[in-house]
Amino acid sequence: MGQQLWRSNALVAAVVALTVSCGGAAAVHAAKISADQVEGRWTSEEGTSLVFQEDHTFAAEHFDWLPVASDCKEPSVLSSGRWAFFAPTESSQFNAADESATRGTVVSLIFSAGDCEVDVYLFGDEEDPVLCPTGDPDVGCPSDSYLERSQAAASGS
C-alpha cells in the first residue's frame, strides 16, 4: 500500500508541476507585434469584434459578450476608446500604456465610457497572432473568445 500511495503522490505532483509550468505559457507563447499588425479588424468565433485604427482609437462590437467585460462597471457601453502597447517607463520598473510604443505583447484598451481598462495579450507567433482580452494571462481566454485578424485585415484591405 505504501508504494501505491507513493506512486499516486508522484502522479499528482507531476500533474501539478505541469499545470504550474503551463501558467508560464503566456510568456513562452507571447507574440510581439508591431502597431501596423494590430491595425484592422479582429473577430472572435462568438461574434465580438475590435477594429484598431492607426490613430490609436478602436471600436468594439459585442465586447460585453467576453468574460473579461464583467470586470467593468457597465459592460453594455463598451464600444470605443483608445489603445496602446504596454512599454517600460523611465520613472518606474513597471510597464504602462504608451501610445508612442511601436511594438508589444500586451495592448491596453481604455474605453471611452464605462470606466474600464482591459488588457489584451497577444499569443501565437508574429505571423499569425491572436488577441486574448483577459484579466489574467495565465488563465487565458475561452476558445471562442480569442480574436483573430479578419481576412480583410490579413490581406491588407
Short mmCIF file of N, CA, C and O in Angstrom, two decimals, residues 31-140:
data_model
loop_
_atom_site.label_atom_id
_atom_site.label_comp_id
_atom_site.label_asym_id
_atom_site.label_seq_id
_atom_site.Cartn_x
_atom_site.Cartn_y
_atom_site.Cartn_z
N ALA A 31 3.31 36.83 -28.40
CA ALA A 31 3.69 37.32 -29.73
C ALA A 31 3.97 38.82 -29.62
O ALA A 31 3.13 39.57 -29.12
N LYS A 32 5.13 39.24 -30.05
CA LYS A 32 5.47 40.66 -30.07
C LYS A 32 5.25 41.16 -31.49
O LYS A 32 5.95 40.73 -32.41
N ILE A 33 4.25 42.03 -31.65
CA ILE A 33 3.93 42.50 -32.99
C ILE A 33 3.98 44.02 -33.05
O ILE A 33 4.02 44.70 -32.02
N SER A 34 3.96 44.54 -34.26
CA SER A 34 4.03 45.99 -34.47
C SER A 34 2.63 46.60 -34.48
O SER A 34 1.62 45.90 -34.64
N ALA A 35 2.59 47.92 -34.34
CA ALA A 35 1.32 48.64 -34.39
C ALA A 35 0.63 48.40 -35.73
O ALA A 35 -0.60 48.27 -35.79
N ASP A 36 1.39 48.32 -36.81
CA ASP A 36 0.81 48.05 -38.13
C ASP A 36 0.06 46.73 -38.15
O ASP A 36 -0.97 46.60 -38.82
N GLN A 37 0.59 45.74 -37.44
CA GLN A 37 -0.06 44.43 -37.41
C GLN A 37 -1.32 44.43 -36.55
O GLN A 37 -2.19 43.59 -36.75
N VAL A 38 -1.41 45.34 -35.58
CA VAL A 38 -2.59 45.42 -34.73
C VAL A 38 -3.74 46.08 -35.50
O VAL A 38 -4.90 45.68 -35.36
N GLU A 39 -3.42 47.06 -36.33
CA GLU A 39 -4.44 47.82 -37.04
C GLU A 39 -5.31 46.93 -37.91
O GLU A 39 -4.82 46.00 -38.55
N GLY A 40 -6.60 47.20 -37.90
CA GLY A 40 -7.56 46.43 -38.68
C GLY A 40 -8.58 45.75 -37.80
O GLY A 40 -8.65 45.99 -36.59
N ARG A 41 -9.38 44.88 -38.40
CA ARG A 41 -10.47 44.19 -37.70
C ARG A 41 -10.01 42.84 -37.18
O ARG A 41 -9.40 42.05 -37.88
N TRP A 42 -10.38 42.56 -35.93
CA TRP A 42 -10.14 41.29 -35.26
C TRP A 42 -11.50 40.78 -34.79
O TRP A 42 -12.29 41.55 -34.25
N THR A 43 -11.76 39.50 -34.97
CA THR A 43 -13.05 38.94 -34.59
C THR A 43 -12.88 37.63 -33.83
O THR A 43 -11.90 36.90 -34.02
N SER A 44 -13.87 37.33 -32.99
CA SER A 44 -13.89 36.06 -32.26
C SER A 44 -14.96 35.17 -32.86
O SER A 44 -15.86 35.64 -33.57
N GLU A 45 -14.89 33.89 -32.54
CA GLU A 45 -15.91 32.93 -33.00
C GLU A 45 -17.29 33.28 -32.49
O GLU A 45 -18.29 33.03 -33.15
N GLU A 46 -17.35 33.88 -31.30
CA GLU A 46 -18.66 34.18 -30.71
C GLU A 46 -19.26 35.49 -31.21
O GLU A 46 -20.37 35.83 -30.84
N GLY A 47 -18.54 36.25 -32.04
CA GLY A 47 -19.11 37.45 -32.65
C GLY A 47 -18.61 38.78 -32.13
O GLY A 47 -19.10 39.83 -32.55
N THR A 48 -17.65 38.77 -31.24
CA THR A 48 -17.04 40.02 -30.78
C THR A 48 -16.07 40.51 -31.84
O THR A 48 -15.39 39.71 -32.46
N SER A 49 -16.01 41.83 -32.03
CA SER A 49 -15.01 42.36 -32.95
C SER A 49 -14.39 43.62 -32.37
O SER A 49 -15.03 44.37 -31.62
N LEU A 50 -13.13 43.81 -32.72
CA LEU A 50 -12.39 45.02 -32.39
C LEU A 50 -11.77 45.53 -33.68
O LEU A 50 -11.20 44.74 -34.44
N VAL A 51 -11.89 46.84 -33.92
CA VAL A 51 -11.26 47.45 -35.09
C VAL A 51 -10.30 48.51 -34.57
O VAL A 51 -10.72 49.49 -33.93
N PHE A 52 -9.01 48.29 -34.82
CA PHE A 52 -7.96 49.19 -34.37
C PHE A 52 -7.56 50.13 -35.49
O PHE A 52 -7.32 49.69 -36.61
N GLN A 53 -7.47 51.42 -35.17
CA GLN A 53 -7.08 52.44 -36.13
C GLN A 53 -5.64 52.90 -35.86
O GLN A 53 -5.14 52.79 -34.74
N GLU A 54 -5.01 53.46 -36.89
CA GLU A 54 -3.65 53.96 -36.79
C GLU A 54 -3.52 55.07 -35.74
O GLU A 54 -2.48 55.21 -35.09
N ASP A 55 -4.58 55.87 -35.55
CA ASP A 55 -4.54 56.99 -34.60
C ASP A 55 -4.75 56.54 -33.15
O ASP A 55 -4.98 57.35 -32.26
N HIS A 56 -4.67 55.25 -32.90
CA HIS A 56 -4.79 54.64 -31.57
C HIS A 56 -6.21 54.70 -31.00
O HIS A 56 -6.40 54.65 -29.79
N THR A 57 -7.19 54.80 -31.87
CA THR A 57 -8.58 54.63 -31.44
C THR A 57 -9.02 53.23 -31.84
O THR A 57 -8.38 52.59 -32.68
N PHE A 58 -10.07 52.76 -31.21
CA PHE A 58 -10.63 51.46 -31.59
C PHE A 58 -12.13 51.50 -31.42
O PHE A 58 -12.67 52.32 -30.67
N ALA A 59 -12.80 50.64 -32.13
CA ALA A 59 -14.24 50.43 -32.00
C ALA A 59 -14.46 48.96 -31.65
O ALA A 59 -13.74 48.09 -32.13
N ALA A 60 -15.44 48.71 -30.82
CA ALA A 60 -15.75 47.35 -30.38
C ALA A 60 -17.21 47.04 -30.62
O ALA A 60 -18.07 47.91 -30.44
N GLU A 61 -17.48 45.81 -31.02
CA GLU A 61 -18.85 45.31 -31.13
C GLU A 61 -18.96 44.05 -30.27
O GLU A 61 -18.11 43.16 -30.36
N HIS A 62 -19.98 44.02 -29.46
CA HIS A 62 -20.27 42.86 -28.59
C HIS A 62 -19.13 42.54 -27.63
O HIS A 62 -18.95 41.38 -27.25
N PHE A 63 -18.37 43.56 -27.22
CA PHE A 63 -17.31 43.32 -26.25
C PHE A 63 -17.87 42.80 -24.94
O PHE A 63 -17.23 42.02 -24.24
N ASP A 64 -19.10 43.20 -24.64
CA ASP A 64 -19.73 42.76 -23.40
C ASP A 64 -20.00 41.25 -23.37
O ASP A 64 -20.32 40.69 -22.33
N TRP A 65 -19.86 40.57 -24.50
CA TRP A 65 -20.02 39.12 -24.55
C TRP A 65 -18.79 38.39 -24.00
O TRP A 65 -18.87 37.19 -23.72
N LEU A 66 -17.66 39.08 -23.90
CA LEU A 66 -16.44 38.45 -23.40
C LEU A 66 -16.44 38.38 -21.88
O LEU A 66 -16.91 39.31 -21.22
N PRO A 67 -15.92 37.31 -21.30
CA PRO A 67 -15.90 37.18 -19.84
C PRO A 67 -15.21 38.35 -19.14
O PRO A 67 -15.66 38.79 -18.08
N VAL A 68 -14.16 38.91 -19.74
CA VAL A 68 -13.42 39.99 -19.10
C VAL A 68 -14.27 41.25 -18.94
O VAL A 68 -14.02 42.07 -18.06
N ALA A 69 -15.29 41.42 -19.75
CA ALA A 69 -16.15 42.60 -19.66
C ALA A 69 -16.90 42.66 -18.33
O ALA A 69 -17.28 43.74 -17.88
N SER A 70 -17.09 41.51 -17.70
CA SER A 70 -17.80 41.51 -16.41
C SER A 70 -17.00 42.21 -15.32
O SER A 70 -17.55 42.55 -14.27
N ASP A 71 -15.71 42.45 -15.56
CA ASP A 71 -14.89 43.20 -14.61
C ASP A 71 -15.16 44.71 -14.69
O ASP A 71 -14.68 45.46 -13.86
N CYS A 72 -15.88 45.14 -15.71
CA CYS A 72 -16.16 46.56 -15.93
C CYS A 72 -17.50 46.93 -15.29
O CYS A 72 -18.39 46.09 -15.18
N LYS A 73 -17.65 48.21 -14.93
CA LYS A 73 -18.87 48.67 -14.26
C LYS A 73 -20.09 48.58 -15.16
O LYS A 73 -21.16 48.18 -14.73
N GLU A 74 -19.95 48.98 -16.44
CA GLU A 74 -21.07 48.98 -17.36
C GLU A 74 -20.68 48.29 -18.67
O GLU A 74 -20.41 48.95 -19.67
N PRO A 75 -20.65 46.97 -18.70
CA PRO A 75 -20.19 46.26 -19.90
C PRO A 75 -20.96 46.61 -21.17
O PRO A 75 -20.40 46.61 -22.26
N SER A 76 -22.23 46.96 -21.05
CA SER A 76 -23.04 47.22 -22.24
C SER A 76 -22.63 48.48 -22.99
O SER A 76 -23.02 48.65 -24.15
N VAL A 77 -21.86 49.38 -22.39
CA VAL A 77 -21.47 50.63 -23.06
C VAL A 77 -20.05 50.58 -23.62
O VAL A 77 -19.54 51.59 -24.09
N LEU A 78 -19.42 49.42 -23.61
CA LEU A 78 -18.03 49.30 -24.06
C LEU A 78 -17.98 49.19 -25.59
O LEU A 78 -18.01 48.12 -26.15
N SER A 79 -17.89 50.35 -26.25
CA SER A 79 -17.96 50.34 -27.71
C SER A 79 -16.81 51.06 -28.40
O SER A 79 -16.61 50.86 -29.60
N SER A 80 -16.03 51.85 -27.69
CA SER A 80 -14.92 52.54 -28.33
C SER A 80 -13.96 53.07 -27.28
O SER A 80 -14.27 53.09 -26.09
N GLY A 81 -12.80 53.50 -27.77
CA GLY A 81 -11.81 54.06 -26.86
C GLY A 81 -10.47 54.22 -27.53
O GLY A 81 -10.38 54.35 -28.75
N ARG A 82 -9.42 54.17 -26.72
CA ARG A 82 -8.05 54.32 -27.20
C ARG A 82 -7.27 53.06 -26.84
O ARG A 82 -7.56 52.40 -25.85
N TRP A 83 -6.26 52.75 -27.68
CA TRP A 83 -5.42 51.58 -27.43
C TRP A 83 -3.96 51.99 -27.44
O TRP A 83 -3.57 52.98 -28.06
N ALA A 84 -3.15 51.23 -26.72
CA ALA A 84 -1.70 51.45 -26.68
C ALA A 84 -1.02 50.17 -26.21
O ALA A 84 -1.60 49.39 -25.46
N PHE A 85 0.21 49.99 -26.67
CA PHE A 85 1.03 48.89 -26.15
C PHE A 85 1.50 49.24 -24.75
O PHE A 85 1.71 50.41 -24.43
N PHE A 86 1.72 48.22 -23.94
CA PHE A 86 2.40 48.42 -22.67
C PHE A 86 3.89 48.48 -22.96
O PHE A 86 4.41 47.70 -23.76
N ALA A 87 4.58 49.42 -22.31
CA ALA A 87 6.01 49.60 -22.51
C ALA A 87 6.64 50.03 -21.19
O ALA A 87 5.96 50.59 -20.32
N PRO A 88 7.95 49.77 -21.03
CA PRO A 88 8.63 50.21 -19.80
C PRO A 88 8.59 51.73 -19.68
O PRO A 88 8.64 52.44 -20.68
N THR A 89 8.49 52.19 -18.45
CA THR A 89 8.54 53.64 -18.21
C THR A 89 9.89 54.01 -17.63
O THR A 89 10.55 53.18 -17.00
N GLU A 90 10.30 55.23 -17.86
CA GLU A 90 11.60 55.69 -17.36
C GLU A 90 11.60 55.83 -15.84
O GLU A 90 12.60 55.60 -15.19
N SER A 91 10.46 56.22 -15.28
CA SER A 91 10.41 56.52 -13.86
C SER A 91 10.03 55.33 -12.97
O SER A 91 9.98 55.46 -11.77
N SER A 92 9.79 54.18 -13.58
CA SER A 92 9.31 53.05 -12.79
C SER A 92 9.79 51.75 -13.42
O SER A 92 10.10 51.68 -14.60
N GLN A 93 9.82 50.71 -12.61
CA GLN A 93 10.17 49.39 -13.12
C GLN A 93 8.99 48.71 -13.78
O GLN A 93 9.12 47.66 -14.39
N PHE A 94 7.82 49.33 -13.70
CA PHE A 94 6.61 48.75 -14.25
C PHE A 94 6.33 49.26 -15.66
O PHE A 94 6.77 50.34 -16.04
N ASN A 95 5.58 48.48 -16.41
CA ASN A 95 5.14 48.90 -17.74
C ASN A 95 3.86 49.71 -17.61
O ASN A 95 3.09 49.52 -16.68
N ALA A 96 3.65 50.59 -18.59
CA ALA A 96 2.43 51.39 -18.64
C ALA A 96 2.00 51.52 -20.09
O ALA A 96 2.81 51.38 -21.01
N ALA A 97 0.71 51.80 -20.31
CA ALA A 97 0.22 52.02 -21.66
C ALA A 97 0.91 53.26 -22.22
O ALA A 97 0.96 54.31 -21.58
N ASP A 98 1.47 53.11 -23.44
CA ASP A 98 2.24 54.19 -24.05
C ASP A 98 1.96 54.21 -25.55
O ASP A 98 2.40 53.31 -26.27
N GLU A 99 1.23 55.22 -26.00
CA GLU A 99 0.87 55.30 -27.42
C GLU A 99 2.07 55.51 -28.34
O GLU A 99 1.97 55.29 -29.54
N SER A 100 3.22 55.88 -27.79
CA SER A 100 4.40 56.04 -28.64
C SER A 100 5.13 54.70 -28.86
O SER A 100 5.99 54.61 -29.73
N ALA A 101 4.77 53.67 -28.10
CA ALA A 101 5.38 52.35 -28.29
C ALA A 101 4.93 51.78 -29.63
O ALA A 101 3.74 51.82 -29.96
N THR A 102 5.86 51.24 -30.40
CA THR A 102 5.54 50.75 -31.75
C THR A 102 5.42 49.24 -31.83
O THR A 102 4.99 48.71 -32.84
N ARG A 103 5.80 48.53 -30.77
CA ARG A 103 5.70 47.06 -30.73
C ARG A 103 5.37 46.64 -29.31
O ARG A 103 5.67 47.35 -28.36
N GLY A 104 4.77 45.45 -29.19
CA GLY A 104 4.49 44.96 -27.86
C GLY A 104 3.83 43.61 -27.86
O GLY A 104 3.51 43.05 -28.91
N THR A 105 3.65 43.09 -26.65
CA THR A 105 2.98 41.80 -26.44
C THR A 105 1.67 41.96 -25.69
O THR A 105 0.91 41.01 -25.57
N VAL A 106 1.43 43.17 -25.17
CA VAL A 106 0.20 43.44 -24.44
C VAL A 106 -0.33 44.80 -24.90
O VAL A 106 0.41 45.77 -24.99
N VAL A 107 -1.63 44.83 -25.20
CA VAL A 107 -2.30 46.06 -25.60
C VAL A 107 -3.27 46.46 -24.50
O VAL A 107 -3.99 45.61 -23.96
N SER A 108 -3.29 47.73 -24.18
CA SER A 108 -4.25 48.26 -23.22
C SER A 108 -5.41 48.88 -23.99
O SER A 108 -5.19 49.69 -24.89
N LEU A 109 -6.62 48.48 -23.65
CA LEU A 109 -7.83 49.08 -24.20
C LEU A 109 -8.42 49.98 -23.12
O LEU A 109 -8.78 49.50 -22.05
N ILE A 110 -8.50 51.27 -23.41
CA ILE A 110 -9.07 52.22 -22.46
C ILE A 110 -10.38 52.70 -23.08
O ILE A 110 -10.38 53.46 -24.06
N PHE A 111 -11.49 52.22 -22.54
CA PHE A 111 -12.80 52.52 -23.11
C PHE A 111 -13.22 53.95 -22.77
O PHE A 111 -12.96 54.44 -21.66
N SER A 112 -13.87 54.60 -23.71
CA SER A 112 -14.34 55.97 -23.53
C SER A 112 -15.46 56.06 -22.52
O SER A 112 -15.61 57.06 -21.83
N ALA A 113 -16.28 55.04 -22.44
CA ALA A 113 -17.40 55.01 -21.49
C ALA A 113 -17.28 53.75 -20.65
O ALA A 113 -16.59 52.80 -21.00
N GLY A 114 -17.95 53.76 -19.52
CA GLY A 114 -17.97 52.56 -18.69
C GLY A 114 -16.84 52.46 -17.70
O GLY A 114 -16.73 51.47 -17.00
N ASP A 115 -15.95 53.47 -17.65
CA ASP A 115 -14.86 53.48 -16.69
C ASP A 115 -14.14 52.13 -16.65
O ASP A 115 -14.12 51.44 -15.63
N CYS A 116 -13.56 51.75 -17.80
CA CYS A 116 -12.98 50.41 -17.89
C CYS A 116 -11.71 50.42 -18.72
O CYS A 116 -11.63 51.07 -19.76
N GLU A 117 -10.74 49.68 -18.23
CA GLU A 117 -9.50 49.43 -18.96
C GLU A 117 -9.27 47.92 -18.97
O GLU A 117 -9.38 47.27 -17.94
N VAL A 118 -8.99 47.36 -20.16
CA VAL A 118 -8.82 45.92 -20.31
C VAL A 118 -7.48 45.64 -20.96
O VAL A 118 -7.10 46.32 -21.93
N ASP A 119 -6.76 44.67 -20.44
CA ASP A 119 -5.51 44.23 -21.04
C ASP A 119 -5.80 43.13 -22.05
O ASP A 119 -6.59 42.23 -21.80
N VAL A 120 -5.13 43.23 -23.19
CA VAL A 120 -5.28 42.26 -24.27
C VAL A 120 -3.91 41.67 -24.54
O VAL A 120 -2.98 42.40 -24.90
N TYR A 121 -3.77 40.37 -24.37
CA TYR A 121 -2.49 39.70 -24.54
C TYR A 121 -2.41 39.11 -25.94
O TYR A 121 -3.39 38.58 -26.47
N LEU A 122 -1.24 39.22 -26.54
CA LEU A 122 -1.00 38.70 -27.89
C LEU A 122 -0.30 37.36 -27.76
O LEU A 122 0.76 37.26 -27.15
N PHE A 123 -0.92 36.32 -28.31
CA PHE A 123 -0.36 34.98 -28.27
C PHE A 123 -0.11 34.47 -29.68
O PHE A 123 -0.66 34.98 -30.65
N GLY A 124 0.67 33.42 -29.78
CA GLY A 124 0.94 32.79 -31.07
C GLY A 124 2.31 33.19 -31.57
O GLY A 124 3.27 33.26 -30.80
N ASP A 125 2.39 33.47 -32.86
CA ASP A 125 3.65 33.96 -33.39
C ASP A 125 3.39 35.28 -34.12
O ASP A 125 2.25 35.69 -34.31
N GLU A 126 4.46 35.93 -34.52
CA GLU A 126 4.32 37.25 -35.14
C GLU A 126 3.55 37.20 -36.45
O GLU A 126 2.93 38.18 -36.84
N GLU A 127 3.58 36.09 -37.14
CA GLU A 127 2.89 35.98 -38.43
C GLU A 127 1.41 35.69 -38.29
O GLU A 127 0.62 36.04 -39.17
N ASP A 128 1.01 35.06 -37.20
CA ASP A 128 -0.39 34.68 -37.02
C ASP A 128 -0.79 34.80 -35.56
O ASP A 128 -1.12 33.80 -34.91
N PRO A 129 -0.78 36.02 -35.01
CA PRO A 129 -1.12 36.18 -33.60
C PRO A 129 -2.63 36.14 -33.35
O PRO A 129 -3.42 36.29 -34.28
N VAL A 130 -2.99 35.94 -32.10
CA VAL A 130 -4.38 36.06 -31.66
C VAL A 130 -4.40 37.02 -30.47
O VAL A 130 -3.40 37.17 -29.77
N LEU A 131 -5.54 37.66 -30.27
CA LEU A 131 -5.73 38.56 -29.14
C LEU A 131 -6.54 37.85 -28.07
O LEU A 131 -7.51 37.17 -28.37
N CYS A 132 -6.13 38.03 -26.83
CA CYS A 132 -6.84 37.44 -25.70
C CYS A 132 -7.11 38.53 -24.66
O CYS A 132 -6.23 38.85 -23.87
N PRO A 133 -8.32 39.11 -24.67
CA PRO A 133 -8.67 40.07 -23.62
C PRO A 133 -8.96 39.31 -22.32
O PRO A 133 -9.90 38.52 -22.26
N THR A 134 -8.13 39.51 -21.31
CA THR A 134 -8.29 38.78 -20.06
C THR A 134 -7.68 39.55 -18.91
O THR A 134 -6.76 40.35 -19.11
N GLY A 135 -8.17 39.30 -17.73
CA GLY A 135 -7.59 39.87 -16.53
C GLY A 135 -6.38 39.09 -16.05
O GLY A 135 -5.61 39.57 -15.23
N ASP A 136 -6.18 37.88 -16.56
CA ASP A 136 -5.09 37.02 -16.12
C ASP A 136 -4.55 36.22 -17.31
O ASP A 136 -5.20 35.28 -17.76
N PRO A 137 -3.36 36.57 -17.81
CA PRO A 137 -2.83 35.86 -18.98
C PRO A 137 -2.54 34.38 -18.72
O PRO A 137 -2.52 33.59 -19.65
N ASP A 138 -2.33 34.02 -17.46
CA ASP A 138 -2.10 32.61 -17.14
C ASP A 138 -3.37 31.78 -17.31
O ASP A 138 -3.31 30.60 -17.58
N VAL A 139 -4.51 32.41 -17.14
CA VAL A 139 -5.79 31.72 -17.33
C VAL A 139 -6.14 31.69 -18.82
O VAL A 139 -6.68 30.72 -19.32
N GLY A 140 -5.80 32.77 -19.53
CA GLY A 140 -6.09 32.84 -20.96
C GLY A 140 -7.53 33.18 -21.22
O GLY A 140 -8.19 33.85 -20.43
#
